[in-house]
Short mmCIF file of C-alpha atoms and ligand atoms in Angstrom, two decimals:
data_model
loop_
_atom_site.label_atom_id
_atom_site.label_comp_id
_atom_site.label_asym_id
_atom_site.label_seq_id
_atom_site.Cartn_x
_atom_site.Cartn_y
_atom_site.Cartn_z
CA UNK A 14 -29.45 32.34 81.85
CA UNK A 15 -28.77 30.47 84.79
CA UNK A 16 -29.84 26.75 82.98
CA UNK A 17 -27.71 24.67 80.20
CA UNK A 18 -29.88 24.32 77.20
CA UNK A 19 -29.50 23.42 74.02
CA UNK A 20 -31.22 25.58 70.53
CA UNK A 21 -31.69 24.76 67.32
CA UNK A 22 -34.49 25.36 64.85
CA UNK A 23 -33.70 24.06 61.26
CA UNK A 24 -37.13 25.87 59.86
CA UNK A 25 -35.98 28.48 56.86
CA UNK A 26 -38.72 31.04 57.18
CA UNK A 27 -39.68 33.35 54.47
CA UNK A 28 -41.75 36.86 55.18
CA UNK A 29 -43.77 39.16 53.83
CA UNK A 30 -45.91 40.85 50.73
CA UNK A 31 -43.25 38.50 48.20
CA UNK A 32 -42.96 35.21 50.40
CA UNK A 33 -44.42 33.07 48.00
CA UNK A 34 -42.51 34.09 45.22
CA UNK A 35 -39.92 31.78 46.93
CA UNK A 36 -42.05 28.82 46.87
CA UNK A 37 -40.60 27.16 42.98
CA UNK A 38 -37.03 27.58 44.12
CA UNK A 39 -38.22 25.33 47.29
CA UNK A 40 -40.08 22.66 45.47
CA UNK A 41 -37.26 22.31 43.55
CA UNK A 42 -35.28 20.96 46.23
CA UNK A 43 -37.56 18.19 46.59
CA UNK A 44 -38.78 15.25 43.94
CA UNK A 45 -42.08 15.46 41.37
CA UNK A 46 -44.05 13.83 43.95
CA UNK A 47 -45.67 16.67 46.00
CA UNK A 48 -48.87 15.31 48.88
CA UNK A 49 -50.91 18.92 49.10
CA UNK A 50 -52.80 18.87 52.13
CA UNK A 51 -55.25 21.29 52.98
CA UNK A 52 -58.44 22.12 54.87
CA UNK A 53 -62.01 22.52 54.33
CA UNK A 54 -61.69 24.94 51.16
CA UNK A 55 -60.76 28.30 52.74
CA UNK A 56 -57.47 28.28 50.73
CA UNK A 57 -59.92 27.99 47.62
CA UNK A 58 -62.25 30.95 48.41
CA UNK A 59 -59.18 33.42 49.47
CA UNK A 60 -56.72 32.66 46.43
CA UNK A 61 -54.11 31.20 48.46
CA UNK A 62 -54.98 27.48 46.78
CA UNK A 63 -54.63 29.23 43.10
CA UNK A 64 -51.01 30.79 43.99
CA UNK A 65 -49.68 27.54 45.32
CA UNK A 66 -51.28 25.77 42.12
CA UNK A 67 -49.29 27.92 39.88
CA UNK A 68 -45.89 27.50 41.70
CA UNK A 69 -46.63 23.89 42.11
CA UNK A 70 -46.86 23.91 37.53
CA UNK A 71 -44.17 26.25 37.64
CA UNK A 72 -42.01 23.69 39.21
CA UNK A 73 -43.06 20.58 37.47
CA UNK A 74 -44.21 18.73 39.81
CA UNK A 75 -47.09 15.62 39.99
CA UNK A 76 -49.92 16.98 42.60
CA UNK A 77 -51.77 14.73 44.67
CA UNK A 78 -54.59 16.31 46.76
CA UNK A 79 -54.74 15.36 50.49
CA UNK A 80 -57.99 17.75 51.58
CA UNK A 81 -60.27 17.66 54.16
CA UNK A 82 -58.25 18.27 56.85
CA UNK A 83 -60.47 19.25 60.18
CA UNK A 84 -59.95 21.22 62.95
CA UNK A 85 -58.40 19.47 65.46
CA UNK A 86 -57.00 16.95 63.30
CA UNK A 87 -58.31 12.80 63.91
CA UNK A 88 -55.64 9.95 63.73
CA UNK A 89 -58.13 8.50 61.76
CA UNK A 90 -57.79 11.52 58.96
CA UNK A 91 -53.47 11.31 59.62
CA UNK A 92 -53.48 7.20 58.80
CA UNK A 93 -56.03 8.50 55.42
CA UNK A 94 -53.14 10.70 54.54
CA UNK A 95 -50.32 8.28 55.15
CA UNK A 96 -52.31 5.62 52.46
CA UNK A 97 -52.07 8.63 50.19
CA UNK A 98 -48.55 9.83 50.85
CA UNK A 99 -47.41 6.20 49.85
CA UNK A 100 -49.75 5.56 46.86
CA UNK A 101 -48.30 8.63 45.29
CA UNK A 102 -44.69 8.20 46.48
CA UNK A 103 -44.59 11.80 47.68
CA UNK A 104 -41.12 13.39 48.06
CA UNK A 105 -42.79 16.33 50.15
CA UNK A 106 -45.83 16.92 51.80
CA UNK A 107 -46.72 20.88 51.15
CA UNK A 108 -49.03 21.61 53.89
CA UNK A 109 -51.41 24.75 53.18
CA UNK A 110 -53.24 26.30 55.99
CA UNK A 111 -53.31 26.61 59.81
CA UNK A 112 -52.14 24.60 62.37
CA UNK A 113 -54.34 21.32 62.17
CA UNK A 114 -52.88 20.85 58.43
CA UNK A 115 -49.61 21.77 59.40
CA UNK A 116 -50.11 19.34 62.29
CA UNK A 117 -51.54 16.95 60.52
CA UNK A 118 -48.96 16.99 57.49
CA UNK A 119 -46.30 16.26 59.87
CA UNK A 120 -47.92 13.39 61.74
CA UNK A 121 -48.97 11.66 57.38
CA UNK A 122 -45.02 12.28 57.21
CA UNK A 123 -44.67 9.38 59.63
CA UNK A 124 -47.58 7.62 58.68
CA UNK A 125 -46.12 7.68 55.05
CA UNK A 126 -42.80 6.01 56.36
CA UNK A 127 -44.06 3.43 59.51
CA UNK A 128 -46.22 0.73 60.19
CA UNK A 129 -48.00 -0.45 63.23
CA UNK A 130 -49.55 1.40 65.89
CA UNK A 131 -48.43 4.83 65.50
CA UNK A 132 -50.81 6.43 67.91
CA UNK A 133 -49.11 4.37 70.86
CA UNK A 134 -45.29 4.40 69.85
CA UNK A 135 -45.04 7.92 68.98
CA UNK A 136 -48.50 9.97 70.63
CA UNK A 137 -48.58 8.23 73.80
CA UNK A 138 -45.30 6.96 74.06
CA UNK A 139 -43.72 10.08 72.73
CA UNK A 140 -40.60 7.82 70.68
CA UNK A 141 -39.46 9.82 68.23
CA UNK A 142 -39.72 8.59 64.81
CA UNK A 143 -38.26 4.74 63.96
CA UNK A 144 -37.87 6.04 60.31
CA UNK A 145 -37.04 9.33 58.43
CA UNK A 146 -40.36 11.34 58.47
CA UNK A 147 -41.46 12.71 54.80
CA UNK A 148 -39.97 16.34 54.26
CA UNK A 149 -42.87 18.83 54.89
CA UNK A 150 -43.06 22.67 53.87
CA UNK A 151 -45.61 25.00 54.74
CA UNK A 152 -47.87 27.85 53.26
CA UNK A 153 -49.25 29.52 56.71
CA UNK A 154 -52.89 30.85 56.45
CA UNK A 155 -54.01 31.05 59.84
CA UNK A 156 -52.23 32.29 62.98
CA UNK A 157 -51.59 30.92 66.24
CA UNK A 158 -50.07 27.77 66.74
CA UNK A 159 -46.71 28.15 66.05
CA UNK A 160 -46.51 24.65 64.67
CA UNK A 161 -44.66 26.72 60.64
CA UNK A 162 -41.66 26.66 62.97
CA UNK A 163 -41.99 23.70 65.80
CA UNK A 164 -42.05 20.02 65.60
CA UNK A 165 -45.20 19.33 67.47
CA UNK A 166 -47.69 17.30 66.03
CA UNK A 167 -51.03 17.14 68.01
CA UNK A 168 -53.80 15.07 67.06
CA UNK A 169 -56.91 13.47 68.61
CA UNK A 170 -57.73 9.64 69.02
CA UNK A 171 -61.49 9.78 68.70
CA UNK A 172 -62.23 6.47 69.37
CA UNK A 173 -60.00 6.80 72.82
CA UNK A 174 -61.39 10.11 73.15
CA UNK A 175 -57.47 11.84 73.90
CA UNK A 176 -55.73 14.45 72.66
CA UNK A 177 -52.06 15.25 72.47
CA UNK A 178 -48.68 15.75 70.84
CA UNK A 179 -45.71 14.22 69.83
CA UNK A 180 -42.74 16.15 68.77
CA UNK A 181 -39.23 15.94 67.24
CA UNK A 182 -36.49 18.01 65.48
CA UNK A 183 -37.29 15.62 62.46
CA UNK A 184 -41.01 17.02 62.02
CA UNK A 185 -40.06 20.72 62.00
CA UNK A 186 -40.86 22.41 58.67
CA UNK A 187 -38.11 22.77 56.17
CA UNK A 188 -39.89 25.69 55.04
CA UNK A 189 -42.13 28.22 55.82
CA UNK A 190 -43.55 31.11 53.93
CA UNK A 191 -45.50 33.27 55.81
CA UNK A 192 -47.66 36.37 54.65
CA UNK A 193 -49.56 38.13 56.51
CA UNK A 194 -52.49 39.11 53.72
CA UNK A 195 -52.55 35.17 53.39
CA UNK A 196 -54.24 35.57 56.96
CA UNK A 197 -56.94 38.63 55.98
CA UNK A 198 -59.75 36.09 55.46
CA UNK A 199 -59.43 34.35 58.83
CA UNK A 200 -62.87 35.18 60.65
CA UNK A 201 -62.96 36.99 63.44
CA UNK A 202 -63.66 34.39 65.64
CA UNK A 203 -60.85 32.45 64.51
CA UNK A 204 -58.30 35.63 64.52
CA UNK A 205 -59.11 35.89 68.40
CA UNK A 206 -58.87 32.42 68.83
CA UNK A 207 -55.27 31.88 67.28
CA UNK A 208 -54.07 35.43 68.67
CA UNK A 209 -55.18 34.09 72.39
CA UNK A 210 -52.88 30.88 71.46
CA UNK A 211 -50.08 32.76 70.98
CA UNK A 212 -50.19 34.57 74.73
CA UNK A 213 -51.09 31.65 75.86
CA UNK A 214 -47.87 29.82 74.58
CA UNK A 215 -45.95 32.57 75.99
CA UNK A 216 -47.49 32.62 79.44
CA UNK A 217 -47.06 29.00 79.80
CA UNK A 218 -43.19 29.00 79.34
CA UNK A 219 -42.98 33.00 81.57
CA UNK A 220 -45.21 31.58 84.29
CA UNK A 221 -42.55 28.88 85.32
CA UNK A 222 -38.92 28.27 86.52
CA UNK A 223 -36.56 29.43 86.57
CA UNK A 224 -36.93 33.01 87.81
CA UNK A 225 -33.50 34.20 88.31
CA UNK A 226 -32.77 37.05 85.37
CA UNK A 227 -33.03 35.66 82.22
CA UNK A 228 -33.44 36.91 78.49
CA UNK A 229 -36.24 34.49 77.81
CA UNK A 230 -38.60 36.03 80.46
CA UNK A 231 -37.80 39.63 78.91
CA UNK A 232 -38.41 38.23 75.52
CA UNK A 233 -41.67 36.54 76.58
CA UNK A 234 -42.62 40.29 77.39
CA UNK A 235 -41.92 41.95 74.80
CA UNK A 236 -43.94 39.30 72.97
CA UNK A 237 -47.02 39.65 75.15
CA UNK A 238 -47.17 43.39 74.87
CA UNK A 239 -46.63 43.38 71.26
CA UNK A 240 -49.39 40.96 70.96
CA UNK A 241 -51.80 43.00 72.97
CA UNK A 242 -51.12 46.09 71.23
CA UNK A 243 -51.60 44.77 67.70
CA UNK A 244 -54.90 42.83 68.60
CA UNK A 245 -56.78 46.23 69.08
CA UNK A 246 -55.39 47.35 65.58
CA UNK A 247 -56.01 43.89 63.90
CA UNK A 248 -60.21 44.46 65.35
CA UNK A 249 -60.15 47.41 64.74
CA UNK A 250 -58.75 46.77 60.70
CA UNK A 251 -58.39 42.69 59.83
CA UNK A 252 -56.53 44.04 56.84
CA UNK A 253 -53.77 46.37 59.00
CA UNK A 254 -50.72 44.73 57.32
CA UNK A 255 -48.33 45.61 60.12
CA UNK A 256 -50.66 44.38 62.99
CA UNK A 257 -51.50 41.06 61.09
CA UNK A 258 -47.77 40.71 59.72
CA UNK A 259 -46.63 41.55 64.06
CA UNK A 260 -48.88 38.94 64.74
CA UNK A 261 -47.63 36.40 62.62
CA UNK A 262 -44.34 36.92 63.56
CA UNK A 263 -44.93 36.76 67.14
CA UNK A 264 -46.81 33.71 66.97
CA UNK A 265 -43.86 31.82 65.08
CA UNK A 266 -41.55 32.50 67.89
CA UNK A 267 -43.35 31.73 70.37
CA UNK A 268 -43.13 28.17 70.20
CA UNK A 269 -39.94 28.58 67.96
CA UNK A 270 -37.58 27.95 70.61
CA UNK A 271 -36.50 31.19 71.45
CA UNK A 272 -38.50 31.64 75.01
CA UNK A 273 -37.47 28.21 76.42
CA UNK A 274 -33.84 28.42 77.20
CA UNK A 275 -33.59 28.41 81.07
CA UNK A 276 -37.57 27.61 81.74
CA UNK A 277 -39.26 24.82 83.00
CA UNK A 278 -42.26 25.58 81.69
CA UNK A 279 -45.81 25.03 82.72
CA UNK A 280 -48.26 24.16 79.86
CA UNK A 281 -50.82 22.33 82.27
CA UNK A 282 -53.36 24.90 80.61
CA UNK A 283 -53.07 23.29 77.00
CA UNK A 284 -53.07 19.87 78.78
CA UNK A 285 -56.85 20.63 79.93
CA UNK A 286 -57.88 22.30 76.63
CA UNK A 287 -56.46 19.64 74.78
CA UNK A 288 -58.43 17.13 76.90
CA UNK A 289 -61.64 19.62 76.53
CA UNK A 290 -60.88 19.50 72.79
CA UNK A 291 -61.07 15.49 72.77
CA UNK A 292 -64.78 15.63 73.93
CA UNK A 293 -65.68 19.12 72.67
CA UNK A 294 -64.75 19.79 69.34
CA UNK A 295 -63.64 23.65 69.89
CA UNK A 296 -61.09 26.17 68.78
CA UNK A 297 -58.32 25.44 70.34
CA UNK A 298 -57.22 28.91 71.40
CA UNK A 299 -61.14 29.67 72.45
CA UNK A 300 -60.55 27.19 75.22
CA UNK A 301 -57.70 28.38 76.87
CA UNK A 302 -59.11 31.63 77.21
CA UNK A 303 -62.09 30.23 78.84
CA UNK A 304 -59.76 28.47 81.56
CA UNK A 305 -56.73 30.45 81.58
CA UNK A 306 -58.30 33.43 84.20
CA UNK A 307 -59.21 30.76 86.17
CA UNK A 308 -56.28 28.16 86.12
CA UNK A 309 -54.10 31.81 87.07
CA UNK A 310 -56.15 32.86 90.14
CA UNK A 311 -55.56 29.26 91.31
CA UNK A 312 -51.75 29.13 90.82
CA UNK A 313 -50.29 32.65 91.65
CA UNK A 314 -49.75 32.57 95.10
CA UNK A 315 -46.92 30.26 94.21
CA UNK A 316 -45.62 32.36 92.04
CA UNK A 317 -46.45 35.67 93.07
CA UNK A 318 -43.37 37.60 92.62
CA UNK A 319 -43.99 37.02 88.55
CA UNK A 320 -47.52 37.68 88.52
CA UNK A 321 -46.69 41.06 89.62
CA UNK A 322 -44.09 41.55 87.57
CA UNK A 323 -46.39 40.70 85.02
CA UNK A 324 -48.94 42.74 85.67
CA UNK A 325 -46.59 45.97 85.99
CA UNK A 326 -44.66 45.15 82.84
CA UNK A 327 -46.93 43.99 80.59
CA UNK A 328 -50.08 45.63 81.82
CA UNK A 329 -48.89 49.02 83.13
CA UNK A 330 -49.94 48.37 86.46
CA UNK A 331 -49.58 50.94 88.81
CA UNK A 332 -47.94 49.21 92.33
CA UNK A 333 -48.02 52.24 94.35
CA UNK A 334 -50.07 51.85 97.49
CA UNK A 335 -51.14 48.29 96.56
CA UNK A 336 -50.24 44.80 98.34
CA UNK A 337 -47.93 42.07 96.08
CA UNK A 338 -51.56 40.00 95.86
CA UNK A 339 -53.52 43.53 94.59
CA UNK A 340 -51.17 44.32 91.78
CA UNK A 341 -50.49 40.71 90.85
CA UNK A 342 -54.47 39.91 90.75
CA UNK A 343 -55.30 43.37 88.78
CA UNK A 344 -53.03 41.64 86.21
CA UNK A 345 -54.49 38.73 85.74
CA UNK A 346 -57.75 40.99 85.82
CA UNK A 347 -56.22 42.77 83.01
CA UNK A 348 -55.75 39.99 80.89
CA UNK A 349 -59.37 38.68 81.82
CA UNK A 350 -60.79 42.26 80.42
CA UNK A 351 -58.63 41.57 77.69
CA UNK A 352 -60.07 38.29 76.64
CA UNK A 353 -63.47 39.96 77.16
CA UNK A 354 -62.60 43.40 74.86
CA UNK A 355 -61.21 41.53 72.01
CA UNK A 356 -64.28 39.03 71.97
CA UNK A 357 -62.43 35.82 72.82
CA UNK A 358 -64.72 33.60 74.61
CA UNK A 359 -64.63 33.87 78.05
CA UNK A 360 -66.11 30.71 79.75
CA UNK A 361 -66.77 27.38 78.62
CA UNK A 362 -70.64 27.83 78.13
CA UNK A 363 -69.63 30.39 75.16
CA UNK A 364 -67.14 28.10 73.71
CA UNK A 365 -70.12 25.55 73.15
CA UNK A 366 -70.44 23.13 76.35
CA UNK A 367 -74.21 22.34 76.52
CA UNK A 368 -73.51 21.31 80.56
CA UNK A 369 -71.08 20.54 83.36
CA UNK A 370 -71.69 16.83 82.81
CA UNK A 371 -68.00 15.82 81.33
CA UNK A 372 -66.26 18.00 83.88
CA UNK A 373 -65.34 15.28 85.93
CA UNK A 374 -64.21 12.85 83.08
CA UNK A 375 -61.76 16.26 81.88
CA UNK A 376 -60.17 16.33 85.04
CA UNK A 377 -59.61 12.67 85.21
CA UNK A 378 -58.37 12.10 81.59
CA UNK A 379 -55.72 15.52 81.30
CA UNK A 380 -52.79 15.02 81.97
CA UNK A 381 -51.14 16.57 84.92
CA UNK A 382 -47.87 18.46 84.58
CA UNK A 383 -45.18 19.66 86.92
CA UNK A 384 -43.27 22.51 85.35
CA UNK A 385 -45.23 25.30 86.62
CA UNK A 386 -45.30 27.00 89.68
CA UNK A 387 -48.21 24.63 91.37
CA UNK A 388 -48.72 21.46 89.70
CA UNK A 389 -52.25 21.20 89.88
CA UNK A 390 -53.70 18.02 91.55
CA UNK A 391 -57.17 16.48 89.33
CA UNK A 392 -59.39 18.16 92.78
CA UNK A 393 -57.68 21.71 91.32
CA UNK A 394 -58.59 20.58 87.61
CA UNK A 395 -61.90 20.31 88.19
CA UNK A 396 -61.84 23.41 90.21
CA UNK A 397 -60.22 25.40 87.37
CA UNK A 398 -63.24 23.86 84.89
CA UNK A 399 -66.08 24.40 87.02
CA UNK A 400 -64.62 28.02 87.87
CA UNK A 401 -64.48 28.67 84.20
CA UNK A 402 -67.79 26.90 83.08
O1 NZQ B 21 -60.15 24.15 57.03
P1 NZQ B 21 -60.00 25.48 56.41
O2 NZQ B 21 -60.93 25.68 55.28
O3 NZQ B 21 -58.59 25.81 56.08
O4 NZQ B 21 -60.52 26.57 57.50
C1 NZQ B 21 -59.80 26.84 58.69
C2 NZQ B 21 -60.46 26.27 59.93
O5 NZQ B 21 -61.86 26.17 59.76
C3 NZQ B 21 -59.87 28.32 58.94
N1 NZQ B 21 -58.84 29.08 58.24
C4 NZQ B 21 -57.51 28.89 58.23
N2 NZQ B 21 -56.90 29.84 57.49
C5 NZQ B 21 -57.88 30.62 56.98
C6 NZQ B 21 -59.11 30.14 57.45
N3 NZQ B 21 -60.30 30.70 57.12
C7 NZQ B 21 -60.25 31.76 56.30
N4 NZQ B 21 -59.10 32.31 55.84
C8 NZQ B 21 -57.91 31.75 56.15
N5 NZQ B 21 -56.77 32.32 55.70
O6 NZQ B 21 -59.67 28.45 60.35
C9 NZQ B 21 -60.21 27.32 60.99
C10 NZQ B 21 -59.27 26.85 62.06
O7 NZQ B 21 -58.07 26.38 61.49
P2 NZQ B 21 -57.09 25.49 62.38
O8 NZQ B 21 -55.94 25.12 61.53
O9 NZQ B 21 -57.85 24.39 63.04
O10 NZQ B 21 -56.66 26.51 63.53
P3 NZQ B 21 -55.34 26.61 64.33
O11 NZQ B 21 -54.27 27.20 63.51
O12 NZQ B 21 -55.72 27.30 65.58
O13 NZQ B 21 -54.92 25.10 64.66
C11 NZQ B 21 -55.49 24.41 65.76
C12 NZQ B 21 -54.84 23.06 65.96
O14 NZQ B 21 -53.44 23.18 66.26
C13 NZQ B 21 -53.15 22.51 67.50
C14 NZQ B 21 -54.44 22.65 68.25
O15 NZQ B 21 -54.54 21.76 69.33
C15 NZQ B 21 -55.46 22.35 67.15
O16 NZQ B 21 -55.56 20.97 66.93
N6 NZQ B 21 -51.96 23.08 68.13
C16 NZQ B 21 -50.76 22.85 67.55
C17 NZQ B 21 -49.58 23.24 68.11
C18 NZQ B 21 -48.26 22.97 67.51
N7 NZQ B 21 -48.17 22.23 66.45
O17 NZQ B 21 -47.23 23.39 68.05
C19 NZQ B 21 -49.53 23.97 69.40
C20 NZQ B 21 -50.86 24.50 69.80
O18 NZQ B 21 -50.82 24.70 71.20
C21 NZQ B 21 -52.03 23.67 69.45
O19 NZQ B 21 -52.23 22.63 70.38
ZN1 ZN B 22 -51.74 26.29 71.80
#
């Protein structure tokens, strides 16, 4: 650990089978006035909705419903919720579902509290808050993003066509309760999809700087193998407790802090997705498995040494007789057969592009970062998308 760094994560996470019993001691800390956002209605169907009800009565408190709440959440849908949050003077917002409510709850707890142009001061700008954001909590239903125990906030401007994040210690859950059964009634396609965010968070923070010996790179495979691993039992049985509760885990610490420390970290991945997201409404996690094979043939010659490393330690690779390029590529061959076996899409024709036409208008919008081991110039971009239409 070679790098200063600083670490802190103020989320209080509760796990397991008896997670939400916890949930009336929480509200307590808070006011009457609870803002209960949630999706489209899958809370309703799976009983999660019902359980949250009853601790919400429990506890007193006045409920205003904030629902609706898309995939890949609009700034149009966080400035709805921020009108709401203020005409029922909510102490708390209690956020119930995957990461676009969780997202989007966090972004209506500034939009409850500021004024003006909050797209440009805090999206595109990246300022952190001018005012105290709006405490939020949250009930995790779906797996992947990480954002139960971040303070990332990522949202789309339709009408600029742009999507991205702003973060800050202030947006961070105070609470999380996460159960894994919550997460039995996530679709297939959506398991894969959240389960392929998760590597990919940890990829984009191991497949960077620094490289000298450092617990966050032995973390970040420990992670990826446990990941792996359980995704064959969680096909195999969506209702395998420990694979859906390893999952869970693994996807909260991902992006919990705990794999930075000492990293410069890439993420030029998400900033293409993201920017495929803005003009393709997708699953997020979908489209960085559709570019990440791609995007890693492209970069690891600069970074060889850790593509094979990778490839040994997290996919058993067998170095003998083989170059550093033939056991570094069979890894990230490996984790293309991987994406392919556990029926994540694997090019952006499956994940719903009807032709190559916005291509060019990706790789001009993304933005380009320079914490991985090639910054990629908007020639590679394209190259990446066209390799991985
Ligand atoms: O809307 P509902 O009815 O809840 O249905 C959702 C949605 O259709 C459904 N779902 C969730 N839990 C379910 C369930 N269906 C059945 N049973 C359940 N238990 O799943 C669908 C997808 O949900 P969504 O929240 O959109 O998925 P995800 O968690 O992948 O979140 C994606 C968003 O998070 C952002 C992405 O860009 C995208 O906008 N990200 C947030 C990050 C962060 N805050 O740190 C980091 C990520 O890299 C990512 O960018
Ligand atoms: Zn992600």
């Amino acid at each position: 650990m070679n790098q200063d760094f600083e670490f802190y994560n103020p989320t209080q996470v509760f796990f397991g089978r008896s997670a939400m019993e916890n949930l009336p001691g929480l509200l307590s800390l808070y006011g009457p006035n609870v803002l209960l956002a949630y999706g489209g209605g899958s809370i309703r169907a799976n009983g999660v909705y019902d359980q949250v009800i009853q601790a919400l009565a429990d506890s007193g408190k006045q409920v205003t419903e904030f629902t609706g709440i898309m995939p890949n959440p609009t700034y149009a849908k966080v400035l709805e919720g921020g009108r709401l949050a203020r005409a029922c003077q909510a102490d708390l917002i209690l956020a119930v579902g995957g990461g676009s409510v969780i997202d989007c709850a966090k972004a209506v707890a500034i939009a409850a509290v500021e004024d003006g142009d909050l797209w440009k001061r805090h999206w595109l700008e990246k300022r952190p808050p001018d005012a105290d954001p709006l405490p939020v909590g949250a009930v995790l239903t779906m797996v992947g993003t990480g954002s139960e125990m971040d303070g990332d906030s990522v949202v789309t401007n339709e009408e600029t066509k742009f999507k991205t994040s702003t973060w800050d210690y202030s947006l961070y859950p105070r609470f999380a309760i996460l159960n894994p059964e919550f997460t039995y009634s996530v679709p297939e396609y959506q398991m894969v999809s959240g389960i392929f965010d998760i590597l990919s968070h940890i990829m984009e923070i191991y497949f960077s700087p620094e490289d000298e010996d450092n617990l966050s790179d032995d973390f970040s495979e420990a992670l990826m193998k446990s990941v792996i691993r359980n995704t064959a039992a969680a096909l195999e049985n969506p209702r395998d407790y420990t694979a859906r509760g390893n999952l869970m885990w693994a996807s909260s610490l991902a992006l919990s802090g705990l794999l930075a420390p000492s990293k410069r970290q890439d993420w030029e991945v998400h900033q293409i997705q993201h920017q495929i997201g803005a003009y393709y409404d997708c699953a997020h996690g979908m489209g960085l498995a559709a570019i990440s094979p791609a995007y890693y043939r492209l970069v690891c010659p600069y970074g060889l040494a850790k593509f094979k490393r990778f490839a040994i330690n997290v996919w058993g690779i067998d170095p003998a007789g083989k170059s550093d390029e033939e056991v570094a590529y069979a890894g990230i061959n490996a984790l293309a057969a991987f994406i392919q076996n556990s029926r994540m899409t694997t090019n952006l024709r499956q994940l719903g592009l009807p032709d190559d036409s916005l291509l060019e208008t990706i790789a001009a919008t993304c933005n380009l970062r320079q914490g991985g081991y090639h910054p990629l110039t908007r020639t590679e971009v394209l190259q990446v998308l066209r390799e991985s239409f």
